[in-house]
Amino acid sequence: MFHDVGLLTPFSATEQRFELDGADHARAFLLERGFPAAAADVVWTAIAVHTTPGLPGRMGPEIAATTFGVLTDAIGWSLDRLDGGQVEEIVAAHPRGEFKKDFLQVFVEGLKDRPDTTYGTVNADVLEHFVPGFRRTSMVERVTGAPWPS
């Protein structure tokens, strides 16, 4: 429920990755309702890393399941491995509408005013595609532009 909330106001007030905004709000939500800190930490981690390729699938089951669910929803990852009838049932109960367009627009709106938070993430792809003049900073530029003499 909280994995993309950091893209929306008022959950995106801080200058950090939207994933961390969502993770922070999810943790606070759970702790305020008496969930154990360890459970809140698992949820925090699952949300914080859900857009980081390669890591979540090697972490705990809740973390992997969060990412794999997001990937299935957003890009159809392993959709062909799911029962077609069940997928139709789910989509009938929860229509996708103009998901592709709307989803990407929410990303643009949630990230365009804090583009530096997209460094090293798939989120930079969205801004690079939709925001004229956006250019991602590369790791090479960060190293070569570092204040060290050589």
Short mmCIF file of C-alpha atoms in Angstrom, two decimals:
data_model
loop_
_atom_site.label_atom_id
_atom_site.label_comp_id
_atom_site.label_asym_id
_atom_site.label_seq_id
_atom_site.Cartn_x
_atom_site.Cartn_y
_atom_site.Cartn_z
CA MET A 1 0.00 0.00 0.00
CA PHE A 2 2.80 2.45 0.80
CA HIS A 3 5.38 1.54 -1.83
CA ASP A 4 4.65 4.52 -4.13
CA VAL A 5 3.10 6.94 -1.64
CA GLY A 6 6.34 8.95 -1.59
CA LEU A 7 5.47 10.20 -5.06
CA LEU A 8 2.47 12.09 -3.69
CA THR A 9 1.97 15.17 -1.55
CA PRO A 10 2.01 15.32 1.48
CA PHE A 11 4.20 12.21 1.66
CA SER A 12 6.98 13.66 -0.51
CA ALA A 13 8.00 16.65 1.56
CA THR A 14 11.61 15.66 2.08
CA GLU A 15 14.50 15.77 -0.38
CA GLN A 16 15.15 12.07 -0.55
CA ARG A 17 14.26 9.16 -2.81
CA PHE A 18 10.49 8.67 -2.99
CA GLU A 19 11.01 5.08 -1.90
CA LEU A 20 12.42 6.31 1.41
CA ASP A 21 9.49 8.69 1.87
CA GLY A 22 7.09 5.78 1.44
CA ALA A 23 9.16 3.52 3.68
CA ASP A 24 9.33 6.16 6.42
CA HIS A 25 5.56 6.69 6.34
CA ALA A 26 4.84 2.95 6.32
CA ARG A 27 7.10 2.38 9.33
CA ALA A 28 5.49 5.24 11.26
CA PHE A 29 2.01 3.95 10.35
CA LEU A 30 2.78 0.47 11.66
CA LEU A 31 4.54 1.63 14.82
CA GLU A 32 1.66 4.00 15.65
CA ARG A 33 -0.67 1.02 15.46
CA GLY A 34 1.40 -1.18 17.77
CA PHE A 35 3.19 -3.41 15.28
CA PRO A 36 6.56 -4.75 16.46
CA ALA A 37 9.58 -2.70 15.40
CA ALA A 38 11.07 -5.74 13.63
CA ALA A 39 7.96 -6.08 11.44
CA ALA A 40 7.99 -2.35 10.70
CA ASP A 41 11.66 -2.63 9.71
CA VAL A 42 10.91 -5.42 7.23
CA VAL A 43 8.18 -3.29 5.65
CA TRP A 44 10.54 -0.28 5.60
CA THR A 45 13.22 -2.31 3.80
CA ALA A 46 10.76 -3.83 1.31
CA ILE A 47 9.54 -0.39 0.28
CA ALA A 48 12.96 1.30 0.39
CA VAL A 49 14.53 -1.18 -2.04
CA HIS A 50 11.57 -2.04 -4.26
CA THR A 51 13.00 -0.17 -7.27
CA THR A 52 16.56 -1.42 -6.82
CA PRO A 53 17.20 -4.16 -9.40
CA GLY A 54 18.83 -7.34 -8.16
CA LEU A 55 18.70 -6.79 -4.40
CA PRO A 56 15.16 -7.50 -3.17
CA GLY A 57 14.96 -10.97 -4.69
CA ARG A 58 17.91 -12.01 -2.55
CA MET A 59 16.44 -10.67 0.67
CA GLY A 60 13.65 -11.97 2.90
CA PRO A 61 10.39 -13.29 1.43
CA GLU A 62 8.34 -10.19 2.27
CA ILE A 63 10.92 -7.97 0.59
CA ALA A 64 11.16 -10.16 -2.50
CA ALA A 65 7.37 -10.51 -2.74
CA THR A 66 6.90 -6.74 -2.58
CA THR A 67 9.29 -6.14 -5.45
CA PHE A 68 8.04 -9.04 -7.55
CA GLY A 69 4.46 -7.85 -7.05
CA VAL A 70 5.40 -4.33 -8.11
CA LEU A 71 7.25 -5.68 -11.16
CA THR A 72 4.27 -7.79 -12.17
CA ASP A 73 1.91 -4.85 -11.76
CA ALA A 74 4.10 -2.26 -13.49
CA ILE A 75 5.83 -4.17 -16.29
CA GLY A 76 4.05 -7.53 -16.43
CA TRP A 77 7.03 -9.44 -15.03
CA SER A 78 6.19 -13.18 -15.11
CA LEU A 79 2.58 -12.41 -15.99
CA ASP A 80 2.66 -15.39 -18.35
CA ARG A 81 3.37 -17.66 -15.36
CA LEU A 82 0.14 -16.69 -13.62
CA ASP A 83 -3.20 -18.39 -14.22
CA GLY A 84 -4.91 -16.40 -16.99
CA GLY A 85 -8.37 -16.85 -15.49
CA GLN A 86 -7.23 -15.51 -12.13
CA VAL A 87 -5.55 -12.53 -13.79
CA GLU A 88 -8.81 -11.76 -15.64
CA GLU A 89 -10.72 -12.01 -12.36
CA ILE A 90 -8.33 -9.64 -10.63
CA VAL A 91 -8.43 -7.11 -13.46
CA ALA A 92 -12.25 -7.32 -13.55
CA ALA A 93 -12.35 -6.52 -9.83
CA HIS A 94 -9.57 -3.92 -10.08
CA PRO A 95 -9.60 -2.42 -13.60
CA ARG A 96 -6.29 -1.00 -14.78
CA GLY A 97 -7.80 1.86 -16.78
CA GLU A 98 -5.06 3.88 -18.44
CA PHE A 99 -2.47 2.43 -16.04
CA LYS A 100 0.61 2.85 -18.23
CA LYS A 101 -0.04 6.51 -18.97
CA ASP A 102 -1.33 7.41 -15.51
CA PHE A 103 1.40 5.51 -13.65
CA LEU A 104 4.19 7.21 -15.58
CA GLN A 105 2.54 10.62 -15.14
CA VAL A 106 2.45 10.14 -11.37
CA PHE A 107 6.16 9.34 -11.48
CA VAL A 108 6.93 12.47 -13.51
CA GLU A 109 4.93 14.68 -11.16
CA GLY A 110 6.45 13.08 -8.07
CA LEU A 111 10.06 13.31 -9.27
CA LYS A 112 10.37 16.36 -11.54
CA ASP A 113 10.96 18.79 -8.67
CA ARG A 114 13.58 16.58 -7.02
CA PRO A 115 15.53 15.11 -9.94
CA ASP A 116 18.73 14.58 -7.95
CA THR A 117 16.95 11.90 -5.92
CA THR A 118 16.76 9.71 -9.03
CA TYR A 119 20.52 9.20 -9.27
CA GLY A 120 21.37 5.51 -9.57
CA THR A 121 17.74 4.41 -9.85
CA VAL A 122 15.31 3.36 -12.56
CA ASN A 123 13.44 6.57 -11.72
CA ALA A 124 15.93 8.57 -13.77
CA ASP A 125 14.59 6.68 -16.82
CA VAL A 126 11.18 8.30 -16.31
CA LEU A 127 12.55 11.84 -16.11
CA GLU A 128 14.91 11.26 -19.01
CA HIS A 129 11.99 10.15 -21.16
CA PHE A 130 9.39 12.77 -20.17
CA VAL A 131 11.17 15.91 -18.91
CA PRO A 132 12.78 17.98 -21.66
CA GLY A 133 16.37 18.83 -20.84
CA PHE A 134 16.71 16.31 -18.01
CA ARG A 135 20.07 14.62 -18.15
CA ARG A 136 21.09 12.04 -15.61
CA THR A 137 24.44 12.44 -13.90
CA SER A 138 26.66 9.43 -14.35
CA MET A 139 28.96 7.76 -11.85
CA VAL A 140 31.88 8.65 -14.11
CA GLU A 141 30.98 12.36 -13.84
CA ARG A 142 30.71 12.08 -10.07
CA VAL A 143 34.17 10.47 -9.80
CA THR A 144 35.90 12.79 -12.26
CA GLY A 145 34.23 15.83 -10.70
CA ALA A 146 35.15 14.88 -7.14
CA PRO A 147 37.24 17.44 -5.23
CA TRP A 148 40.22 15.09 -4.98
CA PRO A 149 43.34 16.26 -6.85
CA SER A 150 43.66 13.06 -8.89
#
